[in-house]
Amino acid sequence: MKLARRIVEIASVFLLGALVFVPFAQIIMRSVFGAPIVGAEEFTRFLLICVVFISFPLVVEAGENIVMGDLRKAMPDLFRRFLDLLTSLSAIFIAGLVAYAVLGTIGKNLNNATPTLKIPFWLFLGSTLFGFAAAAVVHIVHLRRPPQKATSVSI
Amino acid sequence: EELRYAHVGSEGDIQTQYAAEAAAGIAEATGGEVTVKVFPASQLGGVAEMVDGVRLGSISMGHHDFASLARIVPDVAVFNAPFIYRSAEQALAATDPDSSPALQEINAKLIEEGGVRIIGRIYRGARHISSNFEVKSPADLKDKPFRAVPLDLWVSMVKGFGATPTPVEVSELPTALMTGLVVGQENPLTMISANKLYEVQSHVAMTGHMHSVLAVFVNEDVWQALSEDNRAKITKVLDEKADESLRWAQESEAGLVEELKENGMTVITEADGLDMDAFRTPVLDQIRADFPDFAPYIEQIAAVE
Amino acid sequence: MGIVIILAFLALFILGFPVVYAILLPSIVYILVEGFPLGLLAQRVTYALDSFPLVAVPVFIFVGNLMNLSGVTDRIFRFADTLVGRAPGGLAQVNIFSSLIFSGMSGAALADVGGLGKIEIEAMRKRGFSAPFSAAVTASSAVVGPIFPPSIPLIVYGSVTSVSTVQLLLAGIVPALICVALLMLTAAVLSMRHAMPRAERWPTLGEVWVSLLPALPAILAPVLMIAGMLVGLFTPTEAAAVTAVYVILISALIYGELTWAHLWNSMLATVRSTSAILIIVAAAALFGWILAVEQVPQDFAALILQLSTNPLVLLLIANLIFFIAGMFLDSTTATLLVVPVIAPPMVLAGVDPVHLGIVAIFNLMIGLLTPPMGLSLFLVCSIADISLRQLLRALAPFYVPLLLTLGVITFAPDLVLWLPSFLR
Ligand code: NA
Ligand code: NA
């Protein structure tokens, strides 16, 4: 689990670095060398999608999903624990179903690619698949060991 | 049967009028057996989402530039290529799904590989160059930053113009022109007027380098689920509307030229010294070099009367 | 059916389900019940983020994290505090005014909260302001960002309605200045009433100079950004990347306080914040798609347009529609869904499209500050580490200047259209 998190962290940080670097390189290429990189914008958008989904399990793992928890906090203990369980189960169901739906789409769209750079679309969808599948796994782990953080709203 | 028809055109655009009228026409022609609910202005998502939505069947049909289908069959972009049609009328004939050999050949591939069929087309006007200085030949654009639609075909064409192709997303185009990030762009006059580009551009060169024809496409399973009779009726409605769209575009172009002049733009035509051959030759050479696969289709298109 | 989905979302949200799942659950049930292909789910959620303007969000969050960790923040605020710390409200005024400056380089309110907000709240708390008050000042002043040029929402509005973007951007300047003035007045009144901290005396010229020097590279950043955009060196989205590289350079080379650990930690914090926010944008895109198919925006508009065709009444109705839309949808989704339906009949009835644009976007920005889907609220809560309830209580007085500005924008079209009129 620790190693897996480390790998995801490194991947996410690397993607963010590229997300900053590519538009900057584009400006330099365009204004200093007069030779803009064709497809830089497309690649940047691709990186954004990857950053968001690849790092989603980190969000879940840290208990940083955006929640309005004030009402639940004020509820009787039993009811609150019931809702906690219900939330975890539906989170597993939703994340799992999204991952399943993405998997099916990847199977159908193999020849799909972005217009300029020809980035195959299964790469985009692959990040979505990874994000939700890994999130589902983390939610399952949390069934036994829920995250310590129970703030009402956090990012 | 109700069809969901999505497109990205906004209010007042020819394509929006086309979709609305085609929907009404289809309901009438099929006696209400097939109804069409139109979702304009990217309500069901942007271009890529719409194309994939039609492939999946979550959207029944849609329309956009032929090049938007290049993600399924790259060669379909040939119908967007510059300087390949002789006139607007010929452009419509060469994109007729019933009679154009080039279109039929590509349509078979689209159905096979993407489950999407082109069933009609819309004429949206010729594309012209706008700039904030006088442009009469590629020499005037030499090495200047010129906006390229972020697609291979446009990059290739702008290279042919002699300018430096600079990709700018459409949402950032007015700002990019205002600040001089790019000094020129090309679009149909209706877009130049609707986005008030005359506030940031001084000249229009009436190059008409591209005839903008949009493909109307449908999910193949949805299409085959309709009766043959209804399919024929729908095709007929779309064909009539295609001719009407050409009329709308031609009627509005004259008015648009006047409107742009009133807003202070200088309009340059061949009579004013615009050198069309100087544009045509290098652009076509560049396209042929960058897209060797287009060659047979370009010939087929040229052969259409 | 559309109403059922909205109610289901609200119920789950209030019961404390994570927002992303509160949106996805009813959407998934709808897809299964209506027999839409499951691929729609995959496609919609993924494509929603295929947007160049959204790239600015993580980059500006990154800039904020980096500035905080590398000491740039402290120097800016030492200077600002020296300069106007004596004014009633002290750093609260600096917070509001710096949002105006910041908005000259950012097109998005969330970027303001995520970037500058972090710095501002930190500094205010160090100075002794309460966390909820600091958060409230930050959240309310961030509303100004997308009204003052450049502005991503106004550019989106322009592209949807074919209204001149240049005119829209110019039209935002006066309302932004009015809003800033009213917010500063509110902050002054509140801080005098509650005896909040302010400096003991005005600074001497020497003190200003001494605090200016270390802050200068940081203060120059927005100037360079604006200049770069005005001479066409880069687009607003690219400006975000330039800011990030610039901040890395000055904190590493000039301040010498940037370590690899700083860089790693700020990047890690950035990816988590980014993902937590943008995953909601992704889910909301699916939700918006379903509402569009169910014709919810259209039905709603048709219902309300039956009431009147008087332009002024229509504008008030537009306010209501956009205000409600802003409560549920993020500004881009709301613009894409609601504007194409609302704008054409209103323009026909005589409402100026540029005026309507400013009204719409200002409402949607206030929507970022209203539950249930107030993304600014969530972001600022996490930065200030306070609960939503604490924030809403502190924010209450700041709704007054915001709604006053909205009133001025609505009833004084001449004021809004004064600058664009030079282009007409
Ligand atoms: Na701004
Ligand atoms: Na602020």
PDB file of C-alpha atoms in Angstrom, chain C residues 253-383:
ATOM      1  CA  LEU C 253      17.635  32.368  -7.267  1.00  0.00           C
ATOM      2  CA  ILE C 254      16.701  35.631  -5.527  1.00  0.00           C
ATOM      3  CA  TYR C 255      15.267  34.506  -2.201  1.00  0.00           C
ATOM      4  CA  GLY C 256      17.309  31.288  -2.074  1.00  0.00           C
ATOM      5  CA  GLU C 257      14.656  29.619   0.047  1.00  0.00           C
ATOM      6  CA  LEU C 258      13.397  26.976  -2.348  1.00  0.00           C
ATOM      7  CA  THR C 259      14.369  23.410  -1.466  1.00  0.00           C
ATOM      8  CA  TRP C 260      13.565  20.192  -3.287  1.00  0.00           C
ATOM      9  CA  ALA C 261      11.399  19.214  -0.320  1.00  0.00           C
ATOM     10  CA  HIS C 262       9.408  22.458  -0.714  1.00  0.00           C
ATOM     11  CA  LEU C 263       8.921  21.773  -4.382  1.00  0.00           C
ATOM     12  CA  TRP C 264       7.870  18.161  -3.819  1.00  0.00           C
ATOM     13  CA  ASN C 265       5.450  19.011  -1.006  1.00  0.00           C
ATOM     14  CA  SER C 266       3.818  21.868  -2.825  1.00  0.00           C
ATOM     15  CA  MET C 267       3.386  19.752  -5.954  1.00  0.00           C
ATOM     16  CA  LEU C 268       1.869  16.910  -3.957  1.00  0.00           C
ATOM     17  CA  ALA C 269      -0.560  19.241  -2.197  1.00  0.00           C
ATOM     18  CA  THR C 270      -1.422  20.744  -5.579  1.00  0.00           C
ATOM     19  CA  VAL C 271      -2.314  17.473  -7.299  1.00  0.00           C
ATOM     20  CA  ARG C 272      -4.595  16.487  -4.417  1.00  0.00           C
ATOM     21  CA  SER C 273      -6.422  19.844  -4.339  1.00  0.00           C
ATOM     22  CA  THR C 274      -6.705  19.823  -8.115  1.00  0.00           C
ATOM     23  CA  SER C 275      -8.105  16.326  -8.249  1.00  0.00           C
ATOM     24  CA  ALA C 276     -10.597  16.916  -5.432  1.00  0.00           C
ATOM     25  CA  ILE C 277     -12.016  19.971  -7.237  1.00  0.00           C
ATOM     26  CA  LEU C 278     -11.846  18.926 -10.871  1.00  0.00           C
ATOM     27  CA  ILE C 279     -13.271  15.445 -10.228  1.00  0.00           C
ATOM     28  CA  ILE C 280     -16.453  17.336  -9.298  1.00  0.00           C
ATOM     29  CA  VAL C 281     -16.323  19.292 -12.555  1.00  0.00           C
ATOM     30  CA  ALA C 282     -16.060  15.930 -14.334  1.00  0.00           C
ATOM     31  CA  ALA C 283     -19.045  14.490 -12.490  1.00  0.00           C
ATOM     32  CA  ALA C 284     -21.045  17.708 -12.951  1.00  0.00           C
ATOM     33  CA  ALA C 285     -20.561  17.399 -16.703  1.00  0.00           C
ATOM     34  CA  LEU C 286     -22.452  14.103 -16.682  1.00  0.00           C
ATOM     35  CA  PHE C 287     -25.124  15.628 -14.455  1.00  0.00           C
ATOM     36  CA  GLY C 288     -25.432  18.615 -16.801  1.00  0.00           C
ATOM     37  CA  TRP C 289     -25.750  16.314 -19.809  1.00  0.00           C
ATOM     38  CA  ILE C 290     -28.646  14.502 -18.179  1.00  0.00           C
ATOM     39  CA  LEU C 291     -30.373  17.756 -17.223  1.00  0.00           C
ATOM     40  CA  ALA C 292     -29.978  18.925 -20.838  1.00  0.00           C
ATOM     41  CA  VAL C 293     -31.493  15.715 -22.224  1.00  0.00           C
ATOM     42  CA  GLU C 294     -34.348  16.088 -19.750  1.00  0.00           C
ATOM     43  CA  GLN C 295     -34.750  19.674 -20.995  1.00  0.00           C
ATOM     44  CA  VAL C 296     -34.675  20.977 -17.435  1.00  0.00           C
ATOM     45  CA  PRO C 297     -33.063  24.346 -18.325  1.00  0.00           C
ATOM     46  CA  GLN C 298     -35.450  24.830 -21.258  1.00  0.00           C
ATOM     47  CA  ASP C 299     -38.576  23.991 -19.285  1.00  0.00           C
ATOM     48  CA  PHE C 300     -37.444  26.246 -16.498  1.00  0.00           C
ATOM     49  CA  ALA C 301     -36.773  29.131 -18.899  1.00  0.00           C
ATOM     50  CA  ALA C 302     -40.057  28.678 -20.739  1.00  0.00           C
ATOM     51  CA  LEU C 303     -41.909  28.703 -17.456  1.00  0.00           C
ATOM     52  CA  ILE C 304     -40.328  31.943 -16.348  1.00  0.00           C
ATOM     53  CA  LEU C 305     -40.459  33.724 -19.705  1.00  0.00           C
ATOM     54  CA  GLN C 306     -44.237  33.322 -19.641  1.00  0.00           C
ATOM     55  CA  LEU C 307     -44.301  35.746 -16.739  1.00  0.00           C
ATOM     56  CA  SER C 308     -43.203  38.897 -18.562  1.00  0.00           C
ATOM     57  CA  THR C 309     -41.523  40.427 -21.596  1.00  0.00           C
ATOM     58  CA  ASN C 310     -40.482  43.697 -19.945  1.00  0.00           C
ATOM     59  CA  PRO C 311     -36.655  43.959 -20.217  1.00  0.00           C
ATOM     60  CA  LEU C 312     -36.214  45.084 -16.611  1.00  0.00           C
ATOM     61  CA  VAL C 313     -38.441  42.320 -15.260  1.00  0.00           C
ATOM     62  CA  LEU C 314     -36.643  39.865 -17.525  1.00  0.00           C
ATOM     63  CA  LEU C 315     -33.292  40.993 -16.133  1.00  0.00           C
ATOM     64  CA  LEU C 316     -34.528  40.361 -12.617  1.00  0.00           C
ATOM     65  CA  ILE C 317     -35.712  36.949 -13.718  1.00  0.00           C
ATOM     66  CA  ALA C 318     -32.319  36.344 -15.366  1.00  0.00           C
ATOM     67  CA  ASN C 319     -30.705  37.235 -12.049  1.00  0.00           C
ATOM     68  CA  LEU C 320     -32.850  34.650 -10.325  1.00  0.00           C
ATOM     69  CA  ILE C 321     -32.160  31.954 -12.919  1.00  0.00           C
ATOM     70  CA  PHE C 322     -28.400  32.482 -12.941  1.00  0.00           C
ATOM     71  CA  PHE C 323     -28.295  32.778  -9.185  1.00  0.00           C
ATOM     72  CA  ILE C 324     -30.029  29.417  -8.808  1.00  0.00           C
ATOM     73  CA  ALA C 325     -27.969  27.865 -11.617  1.00  0.00           C
ATOM     74  CA  GLY C 326     -24.810  29.103  -9.904  1.00  0.00           C
ATOM     75  CA  MET C 327     -25.867  27.391  -6.700  1.00  0.00           C
ATOM     76  CA  PHE C 328     -25.868  24.004  -8.413  1.00  0.00           C
ATOM     77  CA  LEU C 329     -23.530  24.127 -11.392  1.00  0.00           C
ATOM     78  CA  ASP C 330     -19.984  25.323 -11.887  1.00  0.00           C
ATOM     79  CA  SER C 331     -19.796  28.495 -13.953  1.00  0.00           C
ATOM     80  CA  THR C 332     -18.660  26.898 -17.205  1.00  0.00           C
ATOM     81  CA  THR C 333     -21.329  24.190 -17.119  1.00  0.00           C
ATOM     82  CA  ALA C 334     -23.975  26.753 -16.167  1.00  0.00           C
ATOM     83  CA  THR C 335     -22.892  29.081 -18.961  1.00  0.00           C
ATOM     84  CA  LEU C 336     -22.964  26.271 -21.487  1.00  0.00           C
ATOM     85  CA  LEU C 337     -26.340  24.954 -20.302  1.00  0.00           C
ATOM     86  CA  VAL C 338     -28.369  27.995 -19.362  1.00  0.00           C
ATOM     87  CA  VAL C 339     -27.105  30.906 -21.464  1.00  0.00           C
ATOM     88  CA  PRO C 340     -28.056  29.513 -24.891  1.00  0.00           C
ATOM     89  CA  VAL C 341     -31.614  29.059 -23.614  1.00  0.00           C
ATOM     90  CA  ILE C 342     -32.046  32.295 -21.663  1.00  0.00           C
ATOM     91  CA  ALA C 343     -30.157  34.779 -23.817  1.00  0.00           C
ATOM     92  CA  PRO C 344     -31.961  34.676 -27.209  1.00  0.00           C
ATOM     93  CA  PRO C 345     -35.501  35.498 -25.957  1.00  0.00           C
ATOM     94  CA  MET C 346     -34.124  38.167 -23.593  1.00  0.00           C
ATOM     95  CA  VAL C 347     -32.105  39.830 -26.353  1.00  0.00           C
ATOM     96  CA  LEU C 348     -35.201  39.790 -28.569  1.00  0.00           C
ATOM     97  CA  ALA C 349     -37.138  41.522 -25.795  1.00  0.00           C
ATOM     98  CA  GLY C 350     -34.528  44.310 -25.741  1.00  0.00           C
ATOM     99  CA  VAL C 351     -31.970  43.307 -23.110  1.00  0.00           C
ATOM    100  CA  ASP C 352     -28.425  44.249 -24.190  1.00  0.00           C
ATOM    101  CA  PRO C 353     -26.404  41.011 -24.652  1.00  0.00           C
ATOM    102  CA  VAL C 354     -23.214  42.532 -23.194  1.00  0.00           C
ATOM    103  CA  HIS C 355     -25.142  43.762 -20.166  1.00  0.00           C
ATOM    104  CA  LEU C 356     -26.795  40.375 -19.767  1.00  0.00           C
ATOM    105  CA  GLY C 357     -23.361  38.733 -19.925  1.00  0.00           C
ATOM    106  CA  ILE C 358     -22.022  40.736 -16.981  1.00  0.00           C
ATOM    107  CA  VAL C 359     -25.206  40.088 -14.983  1.00  0.00           C
ATOM    108  CA  ALA C 360     -24.997  36.365 -15.748  1.00  0.00           C
ATOM    109  CA  ILE C 361     -21.336  35.923 -14.895  1.00  0.00           C
ATOM    110  CA  PHE C 362     -21.518  38.002 -11.716  1.00  0.00           C
ATOM    111  CA  ASN C 363     -24.431  35.839 -10.549  1.00  0.00           C
ATOM    112  CA  LEU C 364     -22.548  32.653 -11.347  1.00  0.00           C
ATOM    113  CA  MET C 365     -19.559  33.974  -9.394  1.00  0.00           C
ATOM    114  CA  ILE C 366     -21.784  34.658  -6.384  1.00  0.00           C
ATOM    115  CA  GLY C 367     -22.982  31.090  -6.949  1.00  0.00           C
ATOM    116  CA  LEU C 368     -19.453  29.949  -6.125  1.00  0.00           C
ATOM    117  CA  LEU C 369     -20.161  31.333  -2.649  1.00  0.00           C
ATOM    118  CA  THR C 370     -23.543  29.718  -2.066  1.00  0.00           C
ATOM    119  CA  PRO C 371     -24.210  26.132  -1.007  1.00  0.00           C
ATOM    120  CA  PRO C 372     -24.723  23.432  -2.066  1.00  0.00           C
ATOM    121  CA  MET C 373     -22.207  23.516  -4.944  1.00  0.00           C
ATOM    122  CA  GLY C 374     -20.098  26.534  -3.933  1.00  0.00           C
ATOM    123  CA  LEU C 375     -16.657  25.491  -5.091  1.00  0.00           C
ATOM    124  CA  SER C 376     -15.067  28.660  -3.650  1.00  0.00           C
ATOM    125  CA  LEU C 377     -16.618  27.802  -0.281  1.00  0.00           C
ATOM    126  CA  PHE C 378     -15.149  24.313  -0.273  1.00  0.00           C
ATOM    127  CA  LEU C 379     -11.747  25.482  -1.368  1.00  0.00           C
ATOM    128  CA  VAL C 380     -11.533  28.310   1.132  1.00  0.00           C
ATOM    129  CA  CYS C 381     -12.780  26.057   3.943  1.00  0.00           C
ATOM    130  CA  SER C 382      -9.984  23.613   3.312  1.00  0.00           C
ATOM    131  CA  ILE C 383      -7.333  26.309   3.060  1.00  0.00           C
TER     132      ILE C 383
END
